[in-house]
Structures are given as C-alpha cells and as structure tokens.
Amino acid sequence: MSARAHASCVVGIEASPVVVEVHVGKGLPGMDLVGLPEAAVKESRVRVKAALSACGYELPPRHVVLNLAPADLRKRGATFDLAIAVALLAANGACAPNLLDETLLCGELSLTGELRRVRGVLAQLVMARARGLSRAI
C-alpha cells in the first residue's frame, strides 16, 4: 500500500516542493524515514504516531517507509508532520487519497493531534500555486 502527499521546505525566503511518499509493507513493525531529514523531521515519526493514536487511529503492525523527495534537499523543521500523517492514513485506507494530488499539507502536530503553525506559510502557498496545487491545509 502506498500514498503520497505534497509538502514543502522553506529555504531562505523561498519554498521548495517536497513529496511525502509512504509505503506500508511486510516486515517487522517500524518506521524508516529517508530523504535527508534533520533532527526535527526525524522526530516527526514520534509526533505523528502519538497524534494519530490520540485521534483514534491505530497503525497496523507493518513496516512503514517514509520518503521525502527530492533526496538531495535537506529537510528542516516540523512542517512535514501533517503531510506524513495524512499520507500514512491514506496508505492504510483510513482516508480517501483522491484530493492529495492537488493539496499542499503543512503543519506541526501536537501529541494530542492539534495542528500547530509553522514558519514560511506565505512562501509555501506561493510555491503551491506555481506548482498547480489548488488547495492547502
């Protein structure tokens, strides 16, 4: 099972597009995060799992691979939490993936599932419009 969601990374005063790809497959339960993430991004695994659990969603005991593409762009901050959570839900069949192709998702998740603000939202919205995305959360 796979899913993808659109996010972005602020570099200076501009945002660069990032695609969050999720693959749920066979193997020992766990979560691998690849794509040049810095510490705050690596910690998103813990925030996302806690937030989903607090909202009543339990992930099946499967192996999850999260890829933040492009791999050569250093990912910083907690802005990927929402995109990772929604892509995980879509890959596990808990939400319909039909609008993910045209939606930018950016935001930090609290451990209770509340959405927190992130920096650089205006730059992310400008990038989203230029890439043809029609909505943002």
GROMACS .gro file of C-alpha atoms in nm:
model
  137
    1MET     CA    1   0.000   0.000   0.000
    2SER     CA    2   0.134   0.340  -0.095
    3ALA     CA    3   0.030   0.703  -0.084
    4ARG     CA    4   0.184   1.042  -0.147
    5ALA     CA    5   0.118   1.395  -0.029
    6HIS     CA    6   0.256   1.738  -0.117
    7ALA     CA    7   0.456   1.941   0.134
    8SER     CA    8   0.732   2.198   0.109
    9CYS     CA    9   1.053   2.306   0.273
   10VAL     CA   10   1.142   2.670   0.332
   11VAL     CA   11   1.496   2.754   0.223
   12GLY     CA   12   1.578   3.116   0.291
   13ILE     CA   13   1.272   3.312   0.180
   14GLU     CA   14   1.153   3.063  -0.082
   15ALA     CA   15   0.982   2.727  -0.052
   16SER     CA   16   1.087   2.416  -0.238
   17PRO     CA   17   0.838   2.140  -0.317
   18VAL     CA   18   0.866   1.812  -0.128
   19VAL     CA   19   0.668   1.496  -0.197
   20VAL     CA   20   0.599   1.274   0.104
   21GLU     CA   21   0.582   0.914  -0.015
   22VAL     CA   22   0.459   0.640   0.219
   23HIS     CA   23   0.491   0.269   0.161
   24VAL     CA   24   0.335   0.023   0.406
   25GLY     CA   25   0.461  -0.329   0.353
   26LYS     CA   26   0.559  -0.657   0.504
   27GLY     CA   27   0.830  -0.679   0.763
   28LEU     CA   28   0.889  -0.610   1.126
   29PRO     CA   29   0.678  -0.323   1.260
   30GLY     CA   30   0.869   0.001   1.245
   31MET     CA   31   0.912   0.324   1.056
   32ASP     CA   32   1.206   0.435   0.843
   33LEU     CA   33   1.236   0.798   0.736
   34VAL     CA   34   1.461   0.876   0.439
   35GLY     CA   35   1.531   1.181   0.223
   36LEU     CA   36   1.793   1.384   0.412
   37PRO     CA   37   1.584   1.476   0.721
   38GLU     CA   38   1.734   1.680   1.004
   39ALA     CA   39   1.659   1.606   1.372
   40ALA     CA   40   1.320   1.784   1.395
   41VAL     CA   41   1.198   1.595   1.088
   42LYS     CA   42   1.320   1.261   1.224
   43GLU     CA   43   1.126   1.332   1.545
   44SER     CA   44   0.807   1.366   1.339
   45ARG     CA   45   0.771   0.986   1.349
   46VAL     CA   46   0.704   1.006   1.722
   47ARG     CA   47   0.474   1.311   1.699
   48VAL     CA   48   0.272   1.162   1.413
   49LYS     CA   49   0.223   0.825   1.583
   50ALA     CA   50   0.114   0.992   1.909
   51ALA     CA   51  -0.117   1.237   1.731
   52LEU     CA   52  -0.285   0.964   1.525
   53SER     CA   53  -0.329   0.750   1.835
   54ALA     CA   54  -0.481   1.043   2.027
   55CYS     CA   55  -0.728   1.092   1.740
   56GLY     CA   56  -0.835   0.726   1.749
   57TYR     CA   57  -0.626   0.590   1.461
   58GLU     CA   58  -0.401   0.294   1.528
   59LEU     CA   59  -0.149   0.200   1.263
   60PRO     CA   60  -0.133  -0.170   1.179
   61PRO     CA   61   0.183  -0.353   1.287
   62ARG     CA   62   0.355  -0.325   0.949
   63HIS     CA   63   0.681  -0.182   0.823
   64VAL     CA   64   0.649   0.177   0.701
   65VAL     CA   65   0.895   0.359   0.478
   66LEU     CA   66   0.859   0.738   0.455
   67ASN     CA   67   1.045   0.909   0.172
   68LEU     CA   68   1.083   1.286   0.150
   69ALA     CA   69   1.168   1.363  -0.211
   70PRO     CA   70   1.385   1.510  -0.354
   71ALA     CA   71   1.652   1.326  -0.159
   72ASP     CA   72   1.921   1.590  -0.215
   73LEU     CA   73   1.728   1.873  -0.042
   74ARG     CA   74   1.793   1.899   0.333
   75LYS     CA   75   1.458   1.888   0.517
   76ARG     CA   76   1.425   2.104   0.831
   77GLY     CA   77   1.152   2.178   1.082
   78ALA     CA   78   0.826   2.016   1.180
   79THR     CA   79   0.624   2.135   0.879
   80PHE     CA   80   0.609   1.780   0.737
   81ASP     CA   81   0.405   1.632   1.027
   82LEU     CA   82   0.063   1.688   0.870
   83ALA     CA   83   0.165   1.557   0.527
   84ILE     CA   84   0.321   1.246   0.684
   85ALA     CA   85   0.013   1.179   0.898
   86VAL     CA   86  -0.235   1.219   0.611
   87ALA     CA   87  -0.024   1.010   0.371
   88LEU     CA   88   0.001   0.739   0.639
   89LEU     CA   89  -0.376   0.740   0.681
   90ALA     CA   90  -0.426   0.721   0.304
   91ALA     CA   91  -0.177   0.434   0.267
   92ASN     CA   92  -0.360   0.241   0.539
   93GLY     CA   93  -0.701   0.302   0.381
   94ALA     CA   94  -0.825   0.530   0.662
   95CYS     CA   95  -0.889   0.825   0.428
   96ALA     CA   96  -0.952   0.871   0.059
   97PRO     CA   97  -0.640   0.978  -0.133
   98ASN     CA   98  -0.833   1.140  -0.418
   99LEU     CA   99  -0.757   1.504  -0.327
  100LEU     CA  100  -0.397   1.460  -0.212
  101ASP     CA  101  -0.261   1.521  -0.562
  102GLU     CA  102  -0.385   1.881  -0.557
  103THR     CA  103  -0.342   1.975  -0.188
  104LEU     CA  104  -0.044   2.124  -0.003
  105LEU     CA  105  -0.023   1.998   0.356
  106CYS     CA  106   0.192   2.189   0.604
  107GLY     CA  107   0.182   2.197   0.982
  108GLU     CA  108   0.327   2.060   1.300
  109LEU     CA  109   0.119   1.815   1.502
  110SER     CA  110   0.095   1.819   1.879
  111LEU     CA  111   0.085   1.490   2.067
  112THR     CA  112  -0.292   1.534   2.102
  113GLY     CA  113  -0.340   1.579   1.728
  114GLU     CA  114  -0.383   1.956   1.726
  115LEU     CA  115  -0.234   2.140   1.431
  116ARG     CA  116   0.033   2.399   1.511
  117ARG     CA  117   0.155   2.681   1.291
  118VAL     CA  118   0.483   2.670   1.104
  119ARG     CA  119   0.703   2.941   0.961
  120GLY     CA  120   0.712   3.038   0.596
  121VAL     CA  121   0.349   2.968   0.511
  122LEU     CA  122   0.326   3.254   0.258
  123ALA     CA  123   0.628   3.123   0.066
  124GLN     CA  124   0.478   2.773   0.075
  125LEU     CA  125   0.147   2.898  -0.064
  126VAL     CA  126   0.321   3.088  -0.345
  127MET     CA  127   0.512   2.771  -0.435
  128ALA     CA  128   0.192   2.565  -0.422
  129ARG     CA  129   0.013   2.797  -0.664
  130ALA     CA  130   0.310   2.795  -0.903
  131ARG     CA  131   0.306   2.411  -0.897
  132GLY     CA  132  -0.066   2.400  -0.978
  133LEU     CA  133  -0.194   2.289  -0.639
  134SER     CA  134  -0.545   2.418  -0.584
  135ARG     CA  135  -0.582   2.389  -0.206
  136ALA     CA  136  -0.376   2.398   0.112
  137ILE     CA  137  -0.418   2.289   0.471
   0.00000   0.00000   0.00000
